[in-house]
Tab-separated table of C-alpha atoms in Angstrom:
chain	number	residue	atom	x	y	z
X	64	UNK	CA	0.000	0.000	0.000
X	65	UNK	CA	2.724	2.020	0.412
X	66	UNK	CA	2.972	3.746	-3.122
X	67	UNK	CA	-0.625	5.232	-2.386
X	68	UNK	CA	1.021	7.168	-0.042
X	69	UNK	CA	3.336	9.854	-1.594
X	70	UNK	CA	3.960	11.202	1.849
X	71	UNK	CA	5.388	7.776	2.566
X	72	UNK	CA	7.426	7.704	-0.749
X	73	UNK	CA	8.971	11.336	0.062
X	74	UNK	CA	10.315	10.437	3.539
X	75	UNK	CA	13.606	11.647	4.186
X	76	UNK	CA	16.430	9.022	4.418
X	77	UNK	CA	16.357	7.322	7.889
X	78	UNK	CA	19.553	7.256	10.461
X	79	UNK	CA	21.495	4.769	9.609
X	80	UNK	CA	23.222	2.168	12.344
X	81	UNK	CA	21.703	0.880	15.645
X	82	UNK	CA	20.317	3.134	18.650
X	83	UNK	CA	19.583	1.905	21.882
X	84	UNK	CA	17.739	4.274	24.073
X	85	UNK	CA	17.681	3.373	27.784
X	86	UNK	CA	15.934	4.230	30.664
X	87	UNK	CA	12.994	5.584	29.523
X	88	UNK	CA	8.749	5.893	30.395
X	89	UNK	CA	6.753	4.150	28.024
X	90	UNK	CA	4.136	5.340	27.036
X	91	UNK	CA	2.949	3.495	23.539
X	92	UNK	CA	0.474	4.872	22.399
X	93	UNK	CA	-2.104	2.146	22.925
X	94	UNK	CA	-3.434	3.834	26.512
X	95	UNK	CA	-1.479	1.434	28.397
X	96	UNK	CA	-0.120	2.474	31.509
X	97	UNK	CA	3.380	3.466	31.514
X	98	UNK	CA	5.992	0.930	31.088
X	99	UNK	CA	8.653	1.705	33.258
X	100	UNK	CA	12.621	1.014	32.902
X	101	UNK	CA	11.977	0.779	29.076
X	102	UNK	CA	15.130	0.259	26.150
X	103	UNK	CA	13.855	0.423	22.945
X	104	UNK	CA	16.228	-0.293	19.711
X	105	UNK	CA	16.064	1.398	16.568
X	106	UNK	CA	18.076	0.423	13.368
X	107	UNK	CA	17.977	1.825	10.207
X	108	UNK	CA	14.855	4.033	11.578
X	109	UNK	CA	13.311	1.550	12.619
X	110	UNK	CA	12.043	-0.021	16.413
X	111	UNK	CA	13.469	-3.460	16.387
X	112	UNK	CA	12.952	-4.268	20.001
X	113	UNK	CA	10.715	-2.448	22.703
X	114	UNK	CA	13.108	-4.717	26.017
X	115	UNK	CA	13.857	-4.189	29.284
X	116	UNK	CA	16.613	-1.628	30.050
X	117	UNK	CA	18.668	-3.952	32.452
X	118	UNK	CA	19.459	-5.877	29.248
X	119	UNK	CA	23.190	-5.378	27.794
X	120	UNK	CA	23.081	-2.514	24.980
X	121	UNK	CA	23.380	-4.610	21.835
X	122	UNK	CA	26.230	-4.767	19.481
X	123	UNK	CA	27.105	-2.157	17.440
X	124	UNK	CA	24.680	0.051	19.292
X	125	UNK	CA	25.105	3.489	20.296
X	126	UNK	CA	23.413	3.493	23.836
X	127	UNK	CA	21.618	6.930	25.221
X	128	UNK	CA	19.977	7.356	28.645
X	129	UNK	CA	17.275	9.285	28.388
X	130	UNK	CA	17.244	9.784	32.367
X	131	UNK	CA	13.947	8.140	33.112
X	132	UNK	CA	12.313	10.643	30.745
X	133	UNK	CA	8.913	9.509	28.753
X	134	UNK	CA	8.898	8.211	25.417
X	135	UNK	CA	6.328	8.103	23.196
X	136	UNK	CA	5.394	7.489	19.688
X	137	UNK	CA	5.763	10.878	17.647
X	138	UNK	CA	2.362	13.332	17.430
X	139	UNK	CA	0.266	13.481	15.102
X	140	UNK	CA	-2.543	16.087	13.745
X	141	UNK	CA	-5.069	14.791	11.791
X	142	UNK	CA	-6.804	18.260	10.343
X	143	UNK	CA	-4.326	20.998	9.941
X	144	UNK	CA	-4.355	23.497	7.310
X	145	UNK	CA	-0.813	24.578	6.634
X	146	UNK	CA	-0.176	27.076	3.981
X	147	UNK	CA	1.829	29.182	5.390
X	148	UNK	CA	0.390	32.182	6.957
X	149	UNK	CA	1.701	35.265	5.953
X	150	UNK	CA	1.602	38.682	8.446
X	151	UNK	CA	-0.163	41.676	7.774
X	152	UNK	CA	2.212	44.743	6.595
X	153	UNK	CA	2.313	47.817	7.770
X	154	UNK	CA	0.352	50.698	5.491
X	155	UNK	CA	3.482	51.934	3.057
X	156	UNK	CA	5.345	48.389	3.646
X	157	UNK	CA	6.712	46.809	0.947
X	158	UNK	CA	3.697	43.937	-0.212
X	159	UNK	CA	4.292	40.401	0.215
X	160	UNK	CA	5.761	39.362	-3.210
X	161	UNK	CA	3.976	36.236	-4.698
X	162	UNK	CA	5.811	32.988	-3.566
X	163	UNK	CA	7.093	34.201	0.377
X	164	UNK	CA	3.841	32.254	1.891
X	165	UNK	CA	6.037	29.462	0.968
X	166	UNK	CA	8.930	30.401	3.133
X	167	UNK	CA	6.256	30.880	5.798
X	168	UNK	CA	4.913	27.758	5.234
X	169	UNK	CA	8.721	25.831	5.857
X	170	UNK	CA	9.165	27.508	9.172
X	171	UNK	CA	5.625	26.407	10.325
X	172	UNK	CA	6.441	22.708	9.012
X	173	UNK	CA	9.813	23.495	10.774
X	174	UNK	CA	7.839	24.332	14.199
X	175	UNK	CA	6.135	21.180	14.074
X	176	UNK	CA	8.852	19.170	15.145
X	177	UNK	CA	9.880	21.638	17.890
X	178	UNK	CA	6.215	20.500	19.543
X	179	UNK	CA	6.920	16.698	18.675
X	180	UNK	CA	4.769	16.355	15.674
X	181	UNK	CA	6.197	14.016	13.301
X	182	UNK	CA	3.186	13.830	11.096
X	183	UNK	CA	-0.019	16.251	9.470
X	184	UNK	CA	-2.715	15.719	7.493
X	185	UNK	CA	-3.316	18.575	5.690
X	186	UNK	CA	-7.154	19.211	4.965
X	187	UNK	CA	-6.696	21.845	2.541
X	188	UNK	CA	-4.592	24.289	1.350
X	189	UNK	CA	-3.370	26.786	-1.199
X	190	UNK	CA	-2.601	25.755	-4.882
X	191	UNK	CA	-0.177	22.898	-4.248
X	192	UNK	CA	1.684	24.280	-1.463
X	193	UNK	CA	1.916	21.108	0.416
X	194	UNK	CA	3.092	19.058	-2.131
X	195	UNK	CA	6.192	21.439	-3.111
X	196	UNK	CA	6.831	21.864	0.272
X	197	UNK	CA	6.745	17.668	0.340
X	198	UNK	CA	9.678	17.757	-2.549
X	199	UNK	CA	11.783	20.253	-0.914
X	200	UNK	CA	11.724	17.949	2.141
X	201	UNK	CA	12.262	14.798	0.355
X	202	UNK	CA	15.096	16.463	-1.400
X	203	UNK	CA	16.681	17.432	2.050
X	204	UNK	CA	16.171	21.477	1.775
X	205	UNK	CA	14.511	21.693	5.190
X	206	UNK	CA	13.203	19.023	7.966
X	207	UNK	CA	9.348	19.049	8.592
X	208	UNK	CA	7.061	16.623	9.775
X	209	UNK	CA	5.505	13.532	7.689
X	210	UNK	CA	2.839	15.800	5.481
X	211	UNK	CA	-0.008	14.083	3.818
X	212	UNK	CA	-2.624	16.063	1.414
X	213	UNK	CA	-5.571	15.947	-0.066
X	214	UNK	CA	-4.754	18.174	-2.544
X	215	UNK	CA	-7.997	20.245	-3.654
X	216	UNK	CA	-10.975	19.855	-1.445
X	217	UNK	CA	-14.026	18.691	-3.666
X	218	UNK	CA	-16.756	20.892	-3.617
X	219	UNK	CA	-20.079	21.981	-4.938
X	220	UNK	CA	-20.380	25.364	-6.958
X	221	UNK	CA	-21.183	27.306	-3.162
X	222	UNK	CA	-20.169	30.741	-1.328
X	223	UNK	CA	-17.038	28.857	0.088
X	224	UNK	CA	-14.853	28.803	-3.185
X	225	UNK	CA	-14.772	32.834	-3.399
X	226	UNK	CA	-13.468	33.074	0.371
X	227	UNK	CA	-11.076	30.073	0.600
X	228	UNK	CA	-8.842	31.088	-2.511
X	229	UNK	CA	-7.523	28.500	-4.467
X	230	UNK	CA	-8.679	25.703	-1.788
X	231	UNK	CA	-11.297	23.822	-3.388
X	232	UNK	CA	-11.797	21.937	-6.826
X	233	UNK	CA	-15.695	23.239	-7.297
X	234	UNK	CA	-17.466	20.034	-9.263
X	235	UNK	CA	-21.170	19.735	-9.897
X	236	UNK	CA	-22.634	16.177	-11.212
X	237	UNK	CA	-21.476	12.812	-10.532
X	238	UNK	CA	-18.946	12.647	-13.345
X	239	UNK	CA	-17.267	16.282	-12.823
X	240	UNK	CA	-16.736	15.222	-8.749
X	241	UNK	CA	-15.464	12.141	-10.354
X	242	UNK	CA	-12.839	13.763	-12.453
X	243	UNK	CA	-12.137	16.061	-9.592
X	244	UNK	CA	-11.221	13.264	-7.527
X	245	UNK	CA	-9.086	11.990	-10.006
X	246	UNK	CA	-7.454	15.282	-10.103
X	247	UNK	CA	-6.623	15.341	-6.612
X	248	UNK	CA	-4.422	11.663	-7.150
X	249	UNK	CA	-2.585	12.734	-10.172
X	250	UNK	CA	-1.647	15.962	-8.313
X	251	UNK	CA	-0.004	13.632	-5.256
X	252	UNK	CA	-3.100	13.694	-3.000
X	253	UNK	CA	-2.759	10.709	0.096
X	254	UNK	CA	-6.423	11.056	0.783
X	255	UNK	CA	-9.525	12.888	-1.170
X	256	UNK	CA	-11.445	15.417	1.263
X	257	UNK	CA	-15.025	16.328	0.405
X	258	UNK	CA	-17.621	18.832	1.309
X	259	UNK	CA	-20.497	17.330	2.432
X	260	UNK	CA	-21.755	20.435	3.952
X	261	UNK	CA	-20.996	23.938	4.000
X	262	UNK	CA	-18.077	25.445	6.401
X	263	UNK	CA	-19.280	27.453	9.061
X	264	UNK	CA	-16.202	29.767	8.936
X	265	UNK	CA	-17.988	32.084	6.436
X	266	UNK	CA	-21.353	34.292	6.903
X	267	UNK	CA	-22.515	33.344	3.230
X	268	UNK	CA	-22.865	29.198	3.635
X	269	UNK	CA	-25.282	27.596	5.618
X	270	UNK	CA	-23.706	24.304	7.237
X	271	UNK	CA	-26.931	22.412	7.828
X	272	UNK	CA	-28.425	21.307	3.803
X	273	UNK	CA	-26.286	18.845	2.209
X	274	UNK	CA	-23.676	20.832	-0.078
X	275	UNK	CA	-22.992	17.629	-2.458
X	276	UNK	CA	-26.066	15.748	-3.991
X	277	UNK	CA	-26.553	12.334	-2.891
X	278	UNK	CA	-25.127	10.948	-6.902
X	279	UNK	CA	-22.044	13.372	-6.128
X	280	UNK	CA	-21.339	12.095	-2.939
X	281	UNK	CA	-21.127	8.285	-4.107
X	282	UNK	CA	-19.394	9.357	-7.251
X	283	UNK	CA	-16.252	10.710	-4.755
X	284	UNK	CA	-16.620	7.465	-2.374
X	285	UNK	CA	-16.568	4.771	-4.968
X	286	UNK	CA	-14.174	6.441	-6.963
X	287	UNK	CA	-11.737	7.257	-4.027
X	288	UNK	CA	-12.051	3.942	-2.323
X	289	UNK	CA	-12.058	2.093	-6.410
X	290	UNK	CA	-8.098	3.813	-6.449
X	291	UNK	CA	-7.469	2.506	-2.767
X	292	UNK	CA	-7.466	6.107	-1.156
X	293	UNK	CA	-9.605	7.299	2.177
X	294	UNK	CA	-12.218	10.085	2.179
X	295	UNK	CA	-12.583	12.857	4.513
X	296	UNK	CA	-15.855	14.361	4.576
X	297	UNK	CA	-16.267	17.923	6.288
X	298	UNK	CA	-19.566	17.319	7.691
X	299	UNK	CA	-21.393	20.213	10.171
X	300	UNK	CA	-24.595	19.525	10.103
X	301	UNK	CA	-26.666	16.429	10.398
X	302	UNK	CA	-27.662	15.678	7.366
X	303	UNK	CA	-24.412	15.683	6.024
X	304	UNK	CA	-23.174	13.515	8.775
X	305	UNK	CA	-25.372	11.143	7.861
X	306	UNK	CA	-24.745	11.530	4.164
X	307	UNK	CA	-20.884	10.995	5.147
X	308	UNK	CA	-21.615	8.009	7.046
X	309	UNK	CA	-23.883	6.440	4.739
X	310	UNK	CA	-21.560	6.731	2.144
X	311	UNK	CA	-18.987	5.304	3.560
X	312	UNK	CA	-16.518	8.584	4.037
X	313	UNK	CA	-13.505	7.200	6.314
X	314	UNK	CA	-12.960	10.045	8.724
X	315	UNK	CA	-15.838	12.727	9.665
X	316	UNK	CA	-14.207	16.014	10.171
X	317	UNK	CA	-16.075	17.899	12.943
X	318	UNK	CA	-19.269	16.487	13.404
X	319	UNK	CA	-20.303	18.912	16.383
X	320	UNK	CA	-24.037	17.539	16.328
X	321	UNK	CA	-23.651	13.841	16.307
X	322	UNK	CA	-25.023	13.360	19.925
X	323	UNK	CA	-28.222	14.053	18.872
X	324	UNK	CA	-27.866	11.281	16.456
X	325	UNK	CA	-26.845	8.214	18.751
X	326	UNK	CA	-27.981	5.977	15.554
X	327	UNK	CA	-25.430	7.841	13.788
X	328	UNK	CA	-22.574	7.075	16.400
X	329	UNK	CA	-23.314	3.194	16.410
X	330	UNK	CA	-23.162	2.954	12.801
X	331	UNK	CA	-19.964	4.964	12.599
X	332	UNK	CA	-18.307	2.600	15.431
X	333	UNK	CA	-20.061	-0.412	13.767
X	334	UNK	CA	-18.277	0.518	10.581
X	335	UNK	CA	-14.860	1.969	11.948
X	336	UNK	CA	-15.089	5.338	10.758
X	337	UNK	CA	-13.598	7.778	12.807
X	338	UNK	CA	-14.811	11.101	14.290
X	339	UNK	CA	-12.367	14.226	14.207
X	340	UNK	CA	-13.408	16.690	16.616
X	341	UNK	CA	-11.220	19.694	15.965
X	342	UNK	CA	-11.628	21.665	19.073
X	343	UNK	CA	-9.416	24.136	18.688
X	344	UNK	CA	-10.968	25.319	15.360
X	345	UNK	CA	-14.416	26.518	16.946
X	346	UNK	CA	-12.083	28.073	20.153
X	347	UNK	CA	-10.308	30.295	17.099
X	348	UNK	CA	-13.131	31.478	15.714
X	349	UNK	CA	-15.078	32.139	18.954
X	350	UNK	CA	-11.952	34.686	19.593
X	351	UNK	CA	-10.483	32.414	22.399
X	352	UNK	CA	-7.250	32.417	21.055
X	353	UNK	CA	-4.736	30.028	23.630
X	354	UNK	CA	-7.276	29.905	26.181
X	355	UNK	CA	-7.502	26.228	27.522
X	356	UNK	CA	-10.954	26.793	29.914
X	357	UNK	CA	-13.308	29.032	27.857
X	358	UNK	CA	-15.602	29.707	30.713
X	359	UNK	CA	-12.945	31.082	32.820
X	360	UNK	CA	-12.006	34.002	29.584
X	361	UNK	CA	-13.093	36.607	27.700
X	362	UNK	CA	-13.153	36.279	24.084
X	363	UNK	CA	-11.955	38.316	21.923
X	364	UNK	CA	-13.267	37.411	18.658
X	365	UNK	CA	-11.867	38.444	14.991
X	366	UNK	CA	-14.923	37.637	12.925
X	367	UNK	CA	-18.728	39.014	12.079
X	368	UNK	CA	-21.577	38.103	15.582
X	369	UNK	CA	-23.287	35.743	13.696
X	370	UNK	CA	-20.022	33.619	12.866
X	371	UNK	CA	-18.692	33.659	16.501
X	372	UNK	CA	-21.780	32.959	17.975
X	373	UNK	CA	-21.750	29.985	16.322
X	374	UNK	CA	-18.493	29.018	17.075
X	375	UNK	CA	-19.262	28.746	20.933
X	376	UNK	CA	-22.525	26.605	20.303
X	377	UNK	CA	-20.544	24.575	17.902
X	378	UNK	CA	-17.755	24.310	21.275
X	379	UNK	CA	-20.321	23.431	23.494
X	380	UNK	CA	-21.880	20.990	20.690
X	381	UNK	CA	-18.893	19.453	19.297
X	382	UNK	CA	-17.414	18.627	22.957
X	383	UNK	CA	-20.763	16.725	23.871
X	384	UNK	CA	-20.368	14.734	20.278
X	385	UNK	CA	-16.739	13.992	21.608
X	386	UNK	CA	-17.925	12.798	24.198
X	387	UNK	CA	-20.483	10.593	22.905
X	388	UNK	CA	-18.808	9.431	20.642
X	389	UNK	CA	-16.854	8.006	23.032
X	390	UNK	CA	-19.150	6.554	24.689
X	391	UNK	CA	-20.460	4.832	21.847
X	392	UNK	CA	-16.942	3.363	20.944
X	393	UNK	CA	-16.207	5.538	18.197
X	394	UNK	CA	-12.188	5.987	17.581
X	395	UNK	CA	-11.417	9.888	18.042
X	396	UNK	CA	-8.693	10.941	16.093
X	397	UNK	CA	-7.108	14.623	17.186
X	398	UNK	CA	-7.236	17.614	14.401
X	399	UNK	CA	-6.621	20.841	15.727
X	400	UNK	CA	-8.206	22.478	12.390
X	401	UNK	CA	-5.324	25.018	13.066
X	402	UNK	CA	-1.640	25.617	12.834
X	403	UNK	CA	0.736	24.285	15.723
X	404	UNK	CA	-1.688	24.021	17.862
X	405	UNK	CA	-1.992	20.415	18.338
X	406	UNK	CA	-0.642	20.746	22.228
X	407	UNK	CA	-3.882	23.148	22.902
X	408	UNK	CA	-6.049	20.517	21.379
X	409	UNK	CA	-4.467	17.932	23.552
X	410	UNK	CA	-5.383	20.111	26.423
X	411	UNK	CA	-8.403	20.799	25.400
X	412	UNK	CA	-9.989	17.534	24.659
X	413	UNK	CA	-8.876	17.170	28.652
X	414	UNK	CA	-10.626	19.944	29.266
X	415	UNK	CA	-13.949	18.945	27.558
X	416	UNK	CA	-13.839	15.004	29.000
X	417	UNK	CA	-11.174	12.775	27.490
X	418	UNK	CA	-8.354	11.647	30.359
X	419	UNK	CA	-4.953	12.535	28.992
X	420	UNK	CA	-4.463	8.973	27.792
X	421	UNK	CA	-7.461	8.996	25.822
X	422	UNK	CA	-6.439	12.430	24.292
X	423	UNK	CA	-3.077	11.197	23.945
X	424	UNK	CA	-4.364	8.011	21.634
X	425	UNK	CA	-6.436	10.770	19.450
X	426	UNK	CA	-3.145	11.968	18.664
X	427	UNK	CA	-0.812	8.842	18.435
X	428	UNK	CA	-1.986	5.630	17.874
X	429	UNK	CA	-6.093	6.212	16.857
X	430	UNK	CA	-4.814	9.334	14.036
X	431	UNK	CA	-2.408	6.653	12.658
X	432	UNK	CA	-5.452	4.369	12.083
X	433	UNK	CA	-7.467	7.411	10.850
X	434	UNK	CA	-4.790	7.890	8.298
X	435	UNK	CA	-4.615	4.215	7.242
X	436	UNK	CA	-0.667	4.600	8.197
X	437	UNK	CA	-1.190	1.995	11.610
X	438	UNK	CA	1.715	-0.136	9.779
X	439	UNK	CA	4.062	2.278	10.429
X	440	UNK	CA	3.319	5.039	12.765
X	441	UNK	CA	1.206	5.504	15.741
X	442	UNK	CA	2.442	2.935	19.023
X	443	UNK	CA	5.921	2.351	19.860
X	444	UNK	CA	6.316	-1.214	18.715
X	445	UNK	CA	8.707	-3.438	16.891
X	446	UNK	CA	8.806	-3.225	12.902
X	447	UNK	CA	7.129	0.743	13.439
X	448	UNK	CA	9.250	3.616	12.183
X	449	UNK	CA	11.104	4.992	14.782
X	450	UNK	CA	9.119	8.676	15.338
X	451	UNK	CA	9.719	9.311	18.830
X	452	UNK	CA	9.528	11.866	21.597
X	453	UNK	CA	10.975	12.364	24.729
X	454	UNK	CA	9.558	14.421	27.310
X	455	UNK	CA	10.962	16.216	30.735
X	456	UNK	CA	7.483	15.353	32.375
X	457	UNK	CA	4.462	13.199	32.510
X	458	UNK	CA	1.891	14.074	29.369
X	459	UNK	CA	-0.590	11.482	31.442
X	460	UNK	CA	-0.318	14.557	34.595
X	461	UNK	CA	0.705	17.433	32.690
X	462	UNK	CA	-0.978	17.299	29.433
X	463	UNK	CA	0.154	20.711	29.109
X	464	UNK	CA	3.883	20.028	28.759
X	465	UNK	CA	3.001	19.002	25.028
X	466	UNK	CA	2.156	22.698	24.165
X	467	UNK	CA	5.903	24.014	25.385
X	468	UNK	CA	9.123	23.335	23.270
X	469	UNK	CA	11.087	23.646	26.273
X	470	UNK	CA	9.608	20.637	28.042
X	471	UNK	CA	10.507	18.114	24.462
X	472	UNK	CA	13.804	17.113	25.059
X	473	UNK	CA	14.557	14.864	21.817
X	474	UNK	CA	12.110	14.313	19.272
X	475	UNK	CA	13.607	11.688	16.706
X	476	UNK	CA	11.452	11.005	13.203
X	477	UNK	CA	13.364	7.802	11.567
X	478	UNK	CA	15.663	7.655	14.418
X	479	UNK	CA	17.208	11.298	13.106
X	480	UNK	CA	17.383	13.499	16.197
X	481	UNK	CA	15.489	16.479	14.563
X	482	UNK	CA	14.564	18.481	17.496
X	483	UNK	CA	14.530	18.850	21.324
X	484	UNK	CA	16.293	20.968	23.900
X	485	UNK	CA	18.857	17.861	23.724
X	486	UNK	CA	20.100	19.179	20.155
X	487	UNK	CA	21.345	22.137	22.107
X	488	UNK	CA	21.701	21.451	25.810
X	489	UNK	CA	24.056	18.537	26.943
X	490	UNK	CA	22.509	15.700	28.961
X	491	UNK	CA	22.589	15.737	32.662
């Protein structure tokens, strides 16, 4: 399966030789406890052994104590939208010339690994910003974490495609959305990402109808799944939720009313799809900013009443469908919706009912199953790639600590030491 993956097939080159890294916290991603006095092998980027640190080091390895810090598999965000933001000028400033979002966009995908997130899904984007971003990676001109795409979002002819720029692949009939999907591979996509609704982060859609027609929507599933690929469907409203899940849409991005629908939830953990409940998106546009406890803030929001009003029944909604879901067995996989932010998500999934374990599987070992990348990513176990992180605290007491740069003391993606206060501060 591997060569559906083009984020798989543009990995950097993996450290070569044998690591042993002793005296370590496990923590595997699975929501097992932590394993204490933990060695874990790599070779070739790879975890060979997960043993017990009073073993010998093996031959040929290079040992490291990692001072009875925790290790865990590398983050993961499964609904970022990375394009590289670009600030504001000052009035009488020289203007942004055409292609420096894309230097803006390597420092973010830089910044990623500083916060021990070895891998993003990114849900949309500008032109094909992710995939040349992808190249310069593979081709070693800057480090960033594991980036898949889905390209172009598909999307009916709707309000969205004049505010999102260059974002969506507008498609109307069965056999356009078709084409567009087919688009969206030949351009490198890892996934296809439809619209089943409208996005509630603009004052001219309505997120409730269903955007795609029932004959459009099972054009982009069968043709998506016929080529081996997953669907995301950006679903709001119920109807689209439904749609989604009928359908057979892998992953359902937001979701913020599905416990109203406890049918809904049984059929999605009946059939293994996966709920994304992108938190953080709904505290951005609710002008909440970092905030981890809403109630205890004042907002200060950017956009029009009517949008951030929403936003703060679509909090209060989405974290009772997290919650639910849940409940109902669904797999939650964590998508901040934003940029770096996947720490504050952490946090606030805590903050909104998940323990810090279960948040912590949202973002390890359930978003690797999201992705369909479970084979190699996700738990720290033997024949996985060796994304790690080590941390100078507990993430299972102090979620938190995943939100500060200073608290990741080695993050390693193939066994490469890429980041981490370790990279510039000597061991104790």
């Amino acid at each position: 399966m591997a060569h559906r993956f083009p984020a798989l097939i543009a990995a950097p080159a993996p450290a070569p030789g044998r690591l042993w890294l002793t005296g370590a916290r496990l923590f595997d991603g699975t929501g097992a406890p932590l394993r204490e006095n933990t060695a874990i092998l790599v070779e070739d980027g790879v975890i060979r052994r997960v043993a017990d640190d009073r073993e010998a080091c093996p031959d040929g390895a290079r040992p490291v104590d990692v001072g009875q810090r925790v290790l865990m598999p590398g983050l993961t965000d499964a609904h970022t939208h990375a394009s590289g933001h670009v600030p504001r000028t000052a009035r009488g400033a020289e203007a942004p010339l055409p292609d420096v979002a894309a230097h803006f966009l390597q420092a973010e995908l830089r910044d990623y690994l500083r916060y021990g997130v070895t891998t993003i899904r990114v849900c949309g984007s500008q032109d094909d910003m992710p995939q040349l971003a992808r190249q310069a990676m593979r081709y070693g001109a800057f480090r960033g974490p594991r980036l898949l795409t889905c390209g172009k979002i598909v999307s009916a002819t709707a309000p969205g495609g004049r505010f999102y720029g260059t974002m969506y692949r507008e498609a109307d009939g069965p056999d356009d959305t078709r084409r567009a999907v087919r688009e969206q591979i030949r351009a490198g996509a890892d996934f296809v990402k439809m619209m089943t609704t409208g996005a509630r982060s603009n004052e001219l859609e309505d997120p409730e109808p269903l955007q795609l027609t029932e004959p459009e929507l099972a054009a982009v599933t069968d043709e998506a799944h016929r080529l081996g690929y997953r669907v995301a469907a950006h679903a709001e409203g119920l109807d689209g939720c439904a749609a989604a899940i009928r359908h057979g849409a892998d992953t359902i991005e937001h979701g913020m009313y599905l416990h109203r629908r406890p049918d809904l939830l049984e059929a999605m953990a009946a059939a293994g799809q996966v709920l994304v409940p992108t938190l953080s998106g709904y505290y951005w546009m609710a002008g909440f900013g970092e905030v981890i406890d809403p109630a205890a803030a004042q907002a200060e929001p950017e956009m029009p009443p009517v949008l951030t009003e929403l936003a703060e029944r679509n909090l209060r909604e989405g974290a009772a469908s997290m919650r639910a879901a849940r409940d109902a067995g669904v797999k939650i996989a964590l998508g901040s919706d934003m940029s770096l932010a996947t720490g504050l998500e952490i946090q606030r999934m805590v903050q909104h009912g998940l323990t810090p374990a279960q948040a912590l599987v949202a973002a390890t070992s359930a978003a690797a199953q999201a992705l369909d990348l479970a084979e190699h990513i996700g738990t720290v176990a033997e024949g996985k790639l060796a994304d790690l992180i080590i941390l100078d605290g507990d993430p299972l007491t102090e979620p938190g600590l995943l939100a500060d740069p200073a608290r990741i003391w080695l993050v390693l993606q193939q066994g490469v030491p890429v980041a981490g206060q370790a990279l510039s501060k000597p061991a104790p």
